[in-house]
């Protein structure tokens, strides 16, 4: 790893310091990282490649908005080699960072519009960046709604921040879980159940959804029933990635590079890529 | 007796003709429930078919050791308690209002009696009830798969 700022398109990571690490759930941790020479300079929806020497690299979405601090947050779920090792990094520890990569969320499109964000599970990690951005520039957006789905109340991410998002950000938040014990006051059931309940003006709403591909299948049906045009719906895709720069072809679907052209795509542009959301 | 307009808006009774809607309106009534009130209890005889008009109702099941699992939240506009239409007519779960709520209710046996003489309309209603049950089944399957993180025999093997 080099300590110098990287060239554009460089494969060498920069070393970032984890200034804070906190567990969010049994499987997710939130890392606050700082780069030595620069702010990350990312937009909501973009991702970085995070690495540990001798172990490997993984694409991770940035979970905070550039409007907040000089550093940035990553919410990492423990799933395999790299993420397991990252979970062992403590405050003061160092990790490699390349990026930011990808084209991010459609901020311009959302401005002056109602915004509906739909987050399934870990999908709230990238959307938190957009939520923070909206809270910080609230007057640029009209009605903002955030639908959140998780397996159980215990696996809801950033639950301690919902009140601030509701009160300061004036965001209407509805959370639903697949199962819960008595005492849970939110909804129980699929995230799609929440869509018929919200007030939607189809031609002045922009939808940004992030979650597992199976969620997109059912969410798209409900959004179409609510007559939201396909060119007002954006989905964030996940593909296996290596370079993050449109060079290696790992993330390629036909002529589309998810790392470069996405990961956030307008739904009508995915029409020619049926495997993208299946 | 409730307003026929209200009955016409219910998904269960879509496509019913004016006469049928009038007859249905005779059988329906509106009930209010306060927060925390039990609408019906698991295993009890299932008497009424409900459509939620306002508020929120949670469907819960008794688990082992007296624990309750919340399995579904009914949102306004949704029908529930299909057990009232299907033998053995026992509630398969309990329903509790988690907010002050209002529901349109109709007695299952009276519905059955009404449609006995009009099998075509009865068939239409039972198709809607079957749709309701099938939708709940699909949702339950998806919820289960989510809970188990979509672990199928194939992908759990490949994860080692
Ligand atoms: C653009 C993008 C943004 C992402 N953002 C986040 C994030 O914010 N937080 C987070 O925790 N994870 C995120 N991921 C997923 C993360 O990159 C993978 O889980 C990564 O494989 C973890 O590396 P690992 O070595 O720990 O696990 P591996 O050993 O590589 O894999 C562990 C398990 O995850 C599966 N897997 C690997 N890659 C993917 C993938 N791309 N999509 C679906 N399943 C995969 C494997 O099949 C395996 O079962 C993102 C992925 C992409 C492409
Ligand atoms: S990850 Fe290499 S082309 Fe996208």
XYZ file of C-alpha atoms and ligand atoms in Angstrom:
495
model
C 0.000 0.000 0.000
C 1.249 3.445 -0.859
C 0.884 6.398 1.475
C 0.846 8.896 -1.414
C -2.345 10.089 -3.067
C -3.130 7.778 -5.979
C -3.232 8.687 -9.653
C -6.628 8.586 -11.385
C -7.309 5.005 -12.339
C -4.627 3.689 -10.036
C -4.974 0.160 -8.682
C -2.964 1.058 -5.573
C -5.070 1.705 -2.487
C -4.603 4.662 -0.177
C -4.313 3.955 3.514
C -7.250 5.164 5.549
C -7.460 5.177 9.339
C -10.531 3.881 11.145
C -11.211 6.573 13.741
C -14.337 4.877 15.079
C -15.753 1.375 14.829
C -19.132 0.476 16.274
C -21.296 -2.623 16.057
C -24.722 -1.972 14.540
C -26.165 -5.480 14.697
C -24.802 -8.979 15.280
C -23.410 -9.032 11.723
C -22.870 -5.404 10.715
C -20.306 -2.867 11.870
C -19.982 0.801 11.054
C -16.501 2.134 10.334
C -15.664 5.827 10.233
C -12.590 6.261 8.053
C -10.310 9.176 7.242
C -7.935 9.438 4.295
C -4.600 11.118 4.955
C -4.483 13.569 2.028
C -8.015 14.317 0.930
C -11.710 14.027 1.554
C -13.136 11.015 -0.295
C -15.188 13.316 -2.548
C -18.012 10.869 -3.091
C -21.668 11.233 -4.034
C -24.531 9.269 -2.413
C -24.720 5.805 -3.957
C -21.032 5.530 -4.863
C -18.807 2.801 -3.477
C -15.162 2.203 -2.608
C -12.929 -0.848 -2.808
C -11.746 -1.696 0.714
C -8.739 -3.912 1.216
C -6.510 -5.531 3.774
C -3.035 -6.592 2.668
C -2.669 -10.335 2.179
C -6.408 -10.894 2.547
C -8.256 -9.193 -0.282
C -10.508 -6.427 -1.451
C -14.315 -5.937 -1.456
C -16.600 -3.271 -2.892
C -18.469 -1.430 -0.124
C -20.931 1.449 -0.518
C -20.261 4.680 1.281
C -22.840 5.027 4.050
C -22.469 8.716 4.830
C -22.941 11.943 2.933
C -19.992 14.172 1.995
C -21.963 16.985 3.648
C -21.331 15.538 7.118
C -17.611 15.183 7.992
C -14.230 15.059 6.318
C -14.239 11.302 6.774
C -16.757 8.729 5.571
C -18.685 5.756 6.934
C -18.774 2.170 5.693
C -21.318 -0.309 7.008
C -19.878 -3.789 6.566
C -21.726 -7.082 6.918
C -19.632 -10.084 7.938
C -20.073 -12.576 5.094
C -16.713 -13.975 4.000
C -12.923 -13.559 4.042
C -12.504 -9.836 3.584
C -15.479 -8.696 5.631
C -14.549 -11.093 8.492
C -11.054 -9.615 8.576
C -12.441 -6.070 8.372
C -14.612 -6.821 11.397
C -11.396 -7.426 13.347
C -10.144 -3.888 12.567
C -10.363 -1.703 15.667
C -10.408 2.097 16.047
C -6.954 3.312 15.061
C -6.556 0.422 12.600
C -5.779 0.960 8.909
C -7.384 -0.278 5.713
C -6.770 0.271 2.007
C -9.243 2.380 0.025
C -9.663 2.857 -3.724
C -12.346 5.067 -5.163
C -14.975 6.422 -4.996
C -16.375 4.494 -7.949
C -19.659 4.408 -9.848
C -22.099 7.105 -10.807
C -24.254 7.165 -7.646
C -27.809 8.263 -6.940
C -29.726 10.636 -9.264
C -29.467 13.762 -7.090
C -30.361 16.209 -9.883
C -33.445 14.162 -10.799
C -34.591 14.098 -7.170
C -34.346 17.844 -6.657
C -37.701 19.625 -6.562
C -39.463 16.231 -6.518
C -41.045 13.902 -3.986
C -38.488 11.230 -3.155
C -39.409 7.690 -2.198
C -36.512 5.575 -0.913
C -36.985 1.830 -0.484
C -34.331 -0.012 1.527
C -34.286 -3.783 1.970
C -31.840 -5.125 4.591
C -28.285 -3.960 3.925
C -29.720 -1.661 1.222
C -30.112 1.002 3.895
C -26.299 1.263 4.080
C -25.924 3.050 0.711
C -29.266 4.842 1.087
C -28.157 6.389 4.406
C -25.787 8.521 2.358
C -28.740 9.873 0.337
C -30.856 10.263 3.499
C -28.142 12.376 5.141
C -27.717 14.451 1.990
C -31.483 15.092 1.856
C -31.566 16.036 5.565
C -28.721 18.518 4.959
C -30.353 20.096 1.881
C -33.964 19.490 2.873
C -35.406 22.506 1.056
C -34.243 21.115 -2.293
C -36.705 18.227 -2.057
C -40.466 17.961 -1.587
C -42.096 15.108 0.307
C -39.548 12.482 1.312
C -40.494 8.941 2.334
C -38.239 6.107 3.420
C -39.516 2.532 3.549
C -37.280 0.108 5.408
C -37.495 -3.681 5.486
C -35.497 -6.051 7.666
C -35.728 -9.603 8.968
C -36.319 -8.709 12.617
C -36.295 -5.509 14.692
C -32.800 -6.489 15.900
C -31.433 -6.489 12.338
C -32.719 -3.009 11.456
C -29.745 -0.830 10.583
C -29.301 2.707 11.978
C -32.506 2.425 14.050
C -31.091 4.951 16.536
C -31.012 7.561 13.746
C -34.646 7.311 12.574
C -35.889 9.902 15.056
C -33.411 12.501 13.827
C -34.283 11.694 10.198
C -37.971 12.065 11.061
C -37.705 15.241 13.103
C -34.835 17.189 11.561
C -35.068 15.717 8.086
C -38.878 15.689 7.989
C -38.705 12.266 6.412
C -41.710 10.001 6.669
C -40.261 6.640 7.757
C -42.073 3.293 7.786
C -40.249 0.157 8.873
C -41.418 -3.416 8.481
C -39.872 -6.706 9.571
C -40.456 -10.322 8.552
C -41.100 -11.409 12.105
C -41.106 -9.834 15.557
C -41.932 -10.534 19.155
C -44.743 -8.785 21.011
C -43.768 -5.201 21.766
C -42.615 -4.265 18.258
C -44.683 -1.274 17.161
C -43.710 -1.107 13.480
C -45.255 -3.272 10.759
C -44.742 -6.980 10.148
C -44.714 -8.278 6.595
C -42.995 -7.628 3.307
C -41.798 -4.159 2.354
C -44.157 -4.286 -0.630
C -47.083 -4.101 1.839
C -46.108 -0.541 2.688
C -46.241 0.748 -0.895
C -50.061 0.815 -1.311
C -50.344 2.830 1.918
C -48.243 5.839 0.961
C -49.404 8.911 -0.888
C -47.714 8.972 -4.292
C -47.936 11.462 -7.138
C -46.572 9.292 -9.945
C -45.344 12.086 -12.186
C -43.563 14.059 -9.487
C -42.009 11.201 -7.521
C -38.545 9.740 -7.976
C -37.982 6.305 -6.452
C -34.567 5.068 -5.355
C -34.511 1.442 -4.199
C -31.680 -0.587 -2.796
C -31.983 -4.170 -1.644
C -31.716 -7.776 -2.792
C -32.741 -8.577 -6.401
C -35.782 -10.579 -5.232
C -37.094 -7.448 -3.519
C -36.868 -5.514 -6.796
C -39.112 -8.029 -8.561
C -41.988 -7.495 -6.128
C -41.331 -3.801 -5.476
C -41.415 -3.091 -9.230
C -44.853 -4.712 -9.507
C -46.224 -2.506 -6.734
C -44.636 0.640 -8.149
C -46.103 -0.121 -11.545
C -49.527 -0.623 -9.936
C -49.079 2.886 -8.518
C -48.362 4.094 -12.104
C -44.854 5.340 -11.457
C -43.110 5.591 -14.832
C -40.061 3.348 -15.290
C -37.869 6.368 -15.993
C -38.588 7.671 -12.467
C -37.385 4.495 -10.738
C -33.731 3.856 -9.868
C -32.384 0.549 -8.595
C -28.963 -0.098 -7.117
C -27.398 -3.332 -8.400
C -24.772 -5.552 -6.863
C -22.402 -7.581 -8.984
C -19.118 -9.254 -8.189
C -16.377 -6.714 -8.807
C -12.612 -6.553 -9.054
C -11.206 -3.387 -10.580
C -14.158 -1.048 -10.002
C -13.044 0.940 -13.045
C -14.615 -0.756 -16.050
C -11.435 -2.643 -16.979
C -11.635 -6.254 -15.841
C -15.182 -7.106 -16.965
C -16.104 -8.905 -13.718
C -19.255 -6.857 -13.210
C -20.258 -6.738 -16.866
C -23.837 -7.452 -17.999
C -23.904 -7.346 -21.819
C -22.326 -3.994 -22.653
C -22.929 -2.484 -19.220
C -20.296 -2.213 -16.495
C -22.085 -2.077 -13.160
C -19.032 -0.512 -11.479
C -18.825 2.296 -14.012
C -22.333 2.828 -15.414
C -23.994 2.040 -12.056
C -24.375 0.683 -9.477
C -27.527 2.853 -9.550
C -29.510 2.367 -12.775
C -32.686 3.887 -14.113
C -35.191 1.052 -14.454
C -36.094 1.650 -18.105
C -32.390 1.248 -18.929
C -32.423 -2.204 -17.334
C -35.158 -3.402 -19.680
C -32.529 -4.816 -22.035
C -30.777 -6.549 -19.121
C -33.355 -8.936 -17.653
C -30.710 -10.830 -15.661
C -29.765 -7.625 -13.845
C -32.680 -7.862 -11.408
C -33.364 -11.591 -11.394
C -76.435 -1.886 7.381
C -73.603 0.269 6.013
C -73.303 2.642 3.080
C -73.290 0.696 -0.193
C -70.486 2.942 -1.507
C -68.206 1.638 1.218
C -69.025 -1.993 0.396
C -68.352 -1.374 -3.295
C -64.846 -0.107 -2.461
C -63.889 -3.352 -0.711
C -61.544 -5.489 -2.784
C -63.455 -8.614 -1.717
C -66.674 -7.364 -3.272
C -65.322 -5.857 -6.471
C -67.382 -6.777 -9.558
C -70.534 -7.498 -7.545
C -73.722 -6.034 -9.050
C -75.868 -3.336 -7.450
C -78.392 -5.761 -5.946
C -75.696 -7.923 -4.421
C -73.913 -4.868 -2.992
C -77.189 -3.740 -1.406
C -77.697 -7.181 0.124
C -74.107 -7.255 1.327
C -74.490 -3.787 2.857
C -77.391 -5.179 4.909
C -75.122 -7.831 6.381
C -72.092 -5.591 7.030
C -71.436 -3.420 10.032
C -68.595 -1.195 11.169
C -66.767 -1.839 14.407
C -64.260 0.325 16.189
C -61.362 -1.058 18.187
C -59.222 0.747 20.687
C -55.453 0.395 20.803
C -54.513 -2.958 22.310
C -57.987 -4.488 21.850
C -58.164 -8.081 20.628
C -60.373 -8.472 17.560
C -60.307 -12.255 17.744
C -58.207 -14.959 19.352
C -56.368 -17.921 17.829
C -58.229 -21.263 17.944
C -61.568 -19.608 18.762
C -64.530 -20.182 16.390
C -64.063 -17.899 13.367
C -67.238 -15.896 12.933
C -66.478 -12.748 10.947
C -64.650 -11.658 7.836
C -62.935 -8.281 8.351
C -61.760 -5.485 6.091
C -59.665 -2.851 7.834
C -60.868 0.684 7.164
C -58.616 2.690 9.487
C -55.699 2.085 11.819
C -53.450 -0.956 11.994
C -54.025 -4.489 13.179
C -51.340 -7.042 13.871
C -51.829 -10.759 13.325
C -49.995 -12.862 15.881
C -49.532 -16.518 16.676
C -48.952 -18.263 19.957
C -45.551 -19.835 19.967
C -43.931 -22.234 22.351
C -43.573 -21.208 25.998
C -46.402 -18.700 25.714
C -44.468 -16.388 23.376
C -46.309 -14.471 20.686
C -44.822 -14.068 17.225
C -46.078 -11.129 15.174
C -46.547 -12.444 11.657
C -48.345 -9.776 9.679
C -49.579 -6.206 9.928
C -52.891 -5.549 8.236
C -53.006 -2.166 6.516
C -56.168 -0.181 5.679
C -58.004 -1.632 2.692
C -56.864 -5.192 3.374
C -59.232 -8.042 4.202
C -58.348 -10.633 6.843
C -59.717 -13.507 8.939
C -60.543 -15.671 5.951
C -60.977 -18.569 8.413
C -64.581 -17.372 8.819
C -65.240 -18.520 5.244
C -63.509 -21.886 5.338
C -64.213 -24.967 7.464
C -63.370 -25.749 10.241
C -64.031 -22.020 10.826
C -61.471 -21.485 13.559
C -59.110 -18.518 13.674
C -55.580 -19.646 12.799
C -54.094 -16.583 14.539
C -55.086 -13.729 16.830
C -55.634 -10.139 15.750
C -54.898 -7.111 17.933
C -55.368 -3.429 17.109
C -52.027 -1.625 17.484
C -53.689 1.733 16.815
C -57.271 2.900 17.244
C -58.847 1.070 14.300
C -62.072 0.623 12.397
C -63.137 -2.425 10.408
C -65.981 -3.432 8.162
C -67.163 -6.818 9.379
C -69.515 -9.408 7.989
C -70.555 -12.727 9.438
C -69.160 -15.662 7.457
C -72.239 -17.876 7.869
C -74.571 -15.121 6.700
C -72.425 -14.607 3.612
C -72.505 -18.334 2.917
C -76.285 -18.344 3.285
C -76.691 -15.346 0.995
C -74.687 -16.948 -1.770
C -76.099 -20.457 -1.417
C -78.921 -19.505 -3.720
C -76.564 -17.657 -6.082
C -73.652 -19.994 -6.698
C -72.105 -17.777 -9.396
C -71.696 -14.858 -7.010
C -70.624 -17.216 -4.252
C -67.958 -18.600 -6.582
C -66.770 -15.039 -7.289
C -66.464 -14.353 -3.571
C -64.679 -17.632 -2.867
C -62.218 -16.857 -5.695
C -61.420 -13.583 -3.904
C -61.006 -15.426 -0.600
C -58.722 -17.955 -2.330
C -56.702 -15.045 -3.755
C -56.397 -13.602 -0.269
C -55.183 -16.931 1.136
C -52.760 -17.476 -1.727
C -51.325 -13.979 -1.337
C -50.815 -14.524 2.383
C -49.144 -17.867 1.652
C -46.770 -16.258 -0.878
C -45.909 -13.479 1.555
C -45.307 -16.001 4.325
C -42.983 -18.014 2.073
C -41.024 -14.891 1.163
C -40.840 -13.811 4.811
C -39.547 -17.283 5.732
C -36.955 -17.214 2.972
C -35.856 -13.746 4.077
C -35.525 -14.911 7.671
C -33.336 -17.777 6.503
C -31.388 -15.462 4.184
C -32.515 -17.345 1.047
C -30.508 -20.400 2.081
C -31.456 -23.098 -0.389
C -29.816 -26.551 -0.204
C -27.626 -25.578 -3.202
C -26.301 -22.263 -1.962
C -25.787 -23.436 1.611
C -23.583 -26.236 0.256
C -21.527 -23.841 -1.847
C -21.009 -21.659 1.219
C -19.319 -24.609 2.834
C -21.406 -1.907 -5.466
C -21.412 -2.789 -4.257
C -21.647 -2.231 -3.017
C -21.628 -3.023 -1.873
N -21.837 -2.440 -0.663
C -21.764 -3.174 0.452
C -21.889 -2.550 1.737
O -22.120 -1.349 1.862
N -21.758 -3.328 2.836
C -21.503 -4.684 2.733
O -21.376 -5.344 3.776
N -21.404 -5.303 1.545
C -21.491 -4.584 0.410
N -21.354 -5.194 -0.819
C -21.183 -6.675 -0.866
C -19.756 -7.053 -0.560
O -18.890 -6.452 -1.489
C -19.618 -8.578 -0.674
O -20.388 -9.201 0.325
C -18.168 -9.020 -0.573
O -18.044 -10.209 -1.264
C -17.655 -9.273 0.800
O -16.367 -9.880 0.656
P -15.934 -11.143 1.499
O -14.560 -11.550 1.058
O -16.122 -10.839 2.924
O -16.985 -12.231 1.117
P -16.857 -13.360 -0.026
O -16.032 -14.461 0.555
O -16.422 -12.769 -1.306
O -18.371 -13.750 -0.168
C -19.180 -14.103 0.934
C -20.560 -14.442 0.407
O -21.163 -13.298 -0.250
C -21.516 -13.626 -1.604
N -21.174 -12.458 -2.432
C -19.947 -12.018 -2.744
N -20.022 -10.928 -3.515
C -21.328 -10.664 -3.692
C -22.027 -9.663 -4.406
N -21.447 -8.694 -5.078
N -23.370 -9.723 -4.374
C -24.002 -10.676 -3.686
N -23.384 -11.643 -3.007
C -22.056 -11.644 -3.002
C -20.696 -14.854 -1.950
O -21.376 -15.686 -2.855
C -20.552 -15.551 -0.631
O -21.673 -16.356 -0.375
C -21.387 -4.424 -1.980
C -21.153 -4.987 -3.226
C -21.168 -4.191 -4.358
C -20.931 -4.806 -5.687
S -15.292 -4.458 -11.645
Fe -13.896 -4.539 -13.263
S -15.139 -3.911 -14.902
Fe -16.426 -3.595 -13.228
